[in-house]
């Protein structure tokens, strides 16, 4: 028979290990210049709990931000970025339910995708790193329409 102290210590260690193992790590996201806009709070509260079939929402460290995935391979979203002007990179993204969101879509030399809403103020930015696009298309951007359409559209892509 094991001593009571040993059993108690072992039980505490196992419970702590399980509790810590289940915690999601916080993703660092830079706060946007206009993150304090009250509409951003509505947008962030309306984001989905998962993007696509396997990118769960995880905690972030900044106001008006959201993230899905894991550190080093996370899709990040910031509300309150500066609105961009007209661009040839502007694309209509149809969600399939009749809702369309216009995004200015760019990719850099490293393969990082950037989506910034067009014609909505405050604007919303979504960054998709190559670690995500290795295994996913960026079609999950349509999953964010319910949240970003809380910011009324004032312009459309040409």
Short mmCIF file of N, CA, C and O in Angstrom, two decimals, residues 60-106:
data_model
loop_
_atom_site.label_atom_id
_atom_site.label_comp_id
_atom_site.label_asym_id
_atom_site.label_seq_id
_atom_site.Cartn_x
_atom_site.Cartn_y
_atom_site.Cartn_z
N UNK A 60 -5.94 35.36 -28.00
CA UNK A 60 -4.94 36.33 -28.45
C UNK A 60 -4.63 37.28 -27.31
O UNK A 60 -5.31 37.28 -26.28
N UNK A 61 -3.62 38.13 -27.51
CA UNK A 61 -3.17 39.02 -26.44
C UNK A 61 -3.52 40.48 -26.68
O UNK A 61 -3.00 41.34 -25.98
N UNK A 62 -4.35 40.79 -27.67
CA UNK A 62 -4.62 42.19 -27.98
C UNK A 62 -6.11 42.43 -28.24
O UNK A 62 -6.82 41.54 -28.70
N UNK A 63 -6.52 43.66 -28.00
CA UNK A 63 -7.90 44.08 -28.21
C UNK A 63 -8.27 43.98 -29.69
O UNK A 63 -7.46 44.28 -30.57
N UNK A 64 -9.49 43.57 -29.95
CA UNK A 64 -10.06 43.51 -31.29
C UNK A 64 -9.27 42.60 -32.23
O UNK A 64 -9.08 42.90 -33.40
N UNK A 65 -8.81 41.47 -31.70
CA UNK A 65 -8.09 40.49 -32.50
C UNK A 65 -8.68 39.10 -32.27
O UNK A 65 -9.33 38.85 -31.26
N UNK A 66 -8.38 38.21 -33.22
CA UNK A 66 -8.78 36.81 -33.09
C UNK A 66 -7.74 35.97 -33.81
O UNK A 66 -7.00 36.48 -34.66
N UNK A 67 -7.67 34.70 -33.47
CA UNK A 67 -6.73 33.79 -34.13
C UNK A 67 -7.29 32.38 -34.12
O UNK A 67 -8.06 32.00 -33.24
N UNK A 68 -6.86 31.62 -35.13
CA UNK A 68 -7.25 30.23 -35.28
C UNK A 68 -6.02 29.43 -35.64
O UNK A 68 -5.25 29.83 -36.50
N UNK A 69 -5.84 28.29 -35.00
CA UNK A 69 -4.69 27.44 -35.30
C UNK A 69 -3.81 27.28 -34.08
O UNK A 69 -4.31 27.05 -32.98
N UNK A 70 -2.50 27.44 -34.27
CA UNK A 70 -1.56 27.27 -33.17
C UNK A 70 -0.38 28.21 -33.38
O UNK A 70 -0.16 28.69 -34.51
N UNK A 71 0.38 28.51 -32.34
CA UNK A 71 1.53 29.40 -32.52
C UNK A 71 2.44 28.93 -33.65
O UNK A 71 2.73 27.75 -33.77
N UNK A 72 2.81 29.88 -34.49
CA UNK A 72 3.65 29.55 -35.64
C UNK A 72 2.87 29.12 -36.87
O UNK A 72 3.39 29.11 -37.97
N UNK A 73 1.62 28.77 -36.67
CA UNK A 73 0.75 28.34 -37.78
C UNK A 73 -0.67 28.80 -37.51
O UNK A 73 -1.60 28.01 -37.49
N UNK A 74 -0.82 30.11 -37.28
CA UNK A 74 -2.13 30.64 -36.92
C UNK A 74 -2.60 31.69 -37.93
O UNK A 74 -1.82 32.53 -38.39
N UNK A 75 -3.87 31.63 -38.26
CA UNK A 75 -4.54 32.68 -39.00
C UNK A 75 -4.86 33.75 -37.97
O UNK A 75 -5.41 33.44 -36.91
N UNK A 76 -4.50 35.00 -38.25
CA UNK A 76 -4.79 36.08 -37.31
C UNK A 76 -5.68 37.12 -37.95
O UNK A 76 -5.64 37.33 -39.17
N UNK A 77 -6.49 37.76 -37.12
CA UNK A 77 -7.42 38.78 -37.58
C UNK A 77 -7.31 39.99 -36.67
O UNK A 77 -7.23 39.84 -35.45
N UNK A 78 -7.30 41.17 -37.28
CA UNK A 78 -7.29 42.42 -36.53
C UNK A 78 -8.40 43.31 -37.07
O UNK A 78 -8.51 43.51 -38.28
N UNK A 79 -9.20 43.86 -36.20
CA UNK A 79 -10.21 44.83 -36.60
C UNK A 79 -9.67 46.21 -36.23
O UNK A 79 -9.04 46.39 -35.18
N UNK A 80 -9.91 47.18 -37.12
CA UNK A 80 -9.48 48.54 -36.85
C UNK A 80 -8.25 48.97 -37.62
O UNK A 80 -7.63 49.97 -37.31
N UNK A 81 -7.89 48.20 -38.66
CA UNK A 81 -6.77 48.62 -39.51
C UNK A 81 -7.26 49.74 -40.43
O UNK A 81 -8.46 49.94 -40.61
N UNK A 82 -6.32 50.47 -40.99
CA UNK A 82 -6.66 51.56 -41.90
C UNK A 82 -7.31 51.00 -43.17
O UNK A 82 -6.87 50.00 -43.72
N UNK A 83 -8.33 51.70 -43.62
CA UNK A 83 -9.00 51.32 -44.85
C UNK A 83 -8.07 51.60 -46.03
O UNK A 83 -7.40 52.64 -46.07
N UNK A 84 -8.01 50.70 -46.99
CA UNK A 84 -7.18 50.88 -48.16
C UNK A 84 -7.99 51.46 -49.31
O UNK A 84 -9.21 51.30 -49.36
N UNK A 85 -7.29 52.12 -50.22
CA UNK A 85 -7.94 52.70 -51.39
C UNK A 85 -8.21 51.66 -52.44
O UNK A 85 -7.87 50.48 -52.28
N UNK A 86 -8.80 52.09 -53.55
CA UNK A 86 -9.08 51.16 -54.65
C UNK A 86 -7.82 50.43 -55.09
O UNK A 86 -6.73 50.98 -55.06
N UNK A 87 -7.99 49.18 -55.49
CA UNK A 87 -6.85 48.35 -55.86
C UNK A 87 -7.26 47.31 -56.89
O UNK A 87 -8.39 46.79 -56.84
N UNK A 88 -6.33 46.98 -57.77
CA UNK A 88 -6.57 45.89 -58.73
C UNK A 88 -6.62 44.55 -58.00
O UNK A 88 -7.08 43.56 -58.56
N UNK A 89 -6.14 44.51 -56.75
CA UNK A 89 -6.15 43.28 -55.95
C UNK A 89 -7.46 43.06 -55.20
O UNK A 89 -7.56 42.15 -54.39
N UNK A 90 -8.46 43.89 -55.48
CA UNK A 90 -9.75 43.78 -54.79
C UNK A 90 -10.55 42.64 -55.42
O UNK A 90 -10.65 42.52 -56.64
N UNK A 91 -11.10 41.78 -54.56
CA UNK A 91 -11.86 40.62 -55.01
C UNK A 91 -13.17 40.50 -54.24
O UNK A 91 -13.20 40.70 -53.03
N UNK A 92 -14.23 40.13 -54.96
CA UNK A 92 -15.51 39.81 -54.33
C UNK A 92 -15.41 38.37 -53.85
O UNK A 92 -15.08 37.48 -54.62
N UNK A 93 -15.72 38.12 -52.58
CA UNK A 93 -15.74 36.75 -52.06
C UNK A 93 -17.16 36.44 -51.66
O UNK A 93 -17.72 37.06 -50.74
N UNK A 94 -17.76 35.49 -52.36
CA UNK A 94 -19.13 35.07 -52.10
C UNK A 94 -19.11 33.95 -51.08
O UNK A 94 -18.33 33.01 -51.19
N UNK A 95 -19.97 34.05 -50.08
CA UNK A 95 -20.00 33.05 -49.01
C UNK A 95 -20.83 31.83 -49.37
O UNK A 95 -20.83 30.84 -48.65
N UNK A 96 -21.58 31.92 -50.45
CA UNK A 96 -22.44 30.80 -50.82
C UNK A 96 -23.86 30.96 -50.31
O UNK A 96 -24.76 30.26 -50.72
N UNK A 97 -24.07 31.92 -49.41
CA UNK A 97 -25.43 32.15 -48.89
C UNK A 97 -25.95 33.52 -49.33
O UNK A 97 -26.87 34.05 -48.73
N UNK A 98 -25.32 34.09 -50.36
CA UNK A 98 -25.77 35.37 -50.88
C UNK A 98 -25.02 36.56 -50.32
O UNK A 98 -25.21 37.68 -50.78
N UNK A 99 -24.19 36.36 -49.33
CA UNK A 99 -23.40 37.44 -48.75
C UNK A 99 -22.08 37.55 -49.49
O UNK A 99 -21.42 36.54 -49.72
N UNK A 100 -21.71 38.77 -49.85
CA UNK A 100 -20.44 39.00 -50.52
C UNK A 100 -19.64 40.00 -49.71
O UNK A 100 -20.19 40.99 -49.21
N UNK A 101 -18.35 39.73 -49.55
CA UNK A 101 -17.43 40.64 -48.89
C UNK A 101 -16.32 40.95 -49.87
O UNK A 101 -15.80 40.05 -50.53
N UNK A 102 -15.98 42.24 -50.00
CA UNK A 102 -14.87 42.63 -50.85
C UNK A 102 -13.60 42.68 -50.01
O UNK A 102 -13.59 43.29 -48.93
N UNK A 103 -12.55 42.03 -50.50
CA UNK A 103 -11.26 41.97 -49.83
C UNK A 103 -10.17 42.42 -50.80
O UNK A 103 -10.21 42.05 -51.97
N UNK A 104 -9.20 43.14 -50.29
CA UNK A 104 -7.97 43.38 -51.05
C UNK A 104 -7.04 42.24 -50.65
O UNK A 104 -6.70 42.08 -49.47
N UNK A 105 -6.68 41.43 -51.63
CA UNK A 105 -5.94 40.19 -51.38
C UNK A 105 -4.55 40.31 -51.98
O UNK A 105 -4.39 40.57 -53.18
N UNK A 106 -3.54 40.12 -51.12
CA UNK A 106 -2.15 40.16 -51.58
C UNK A 106 -1.38 39.01 -50.93
O UNK A 106 -1.82 38.44 -49.94
#
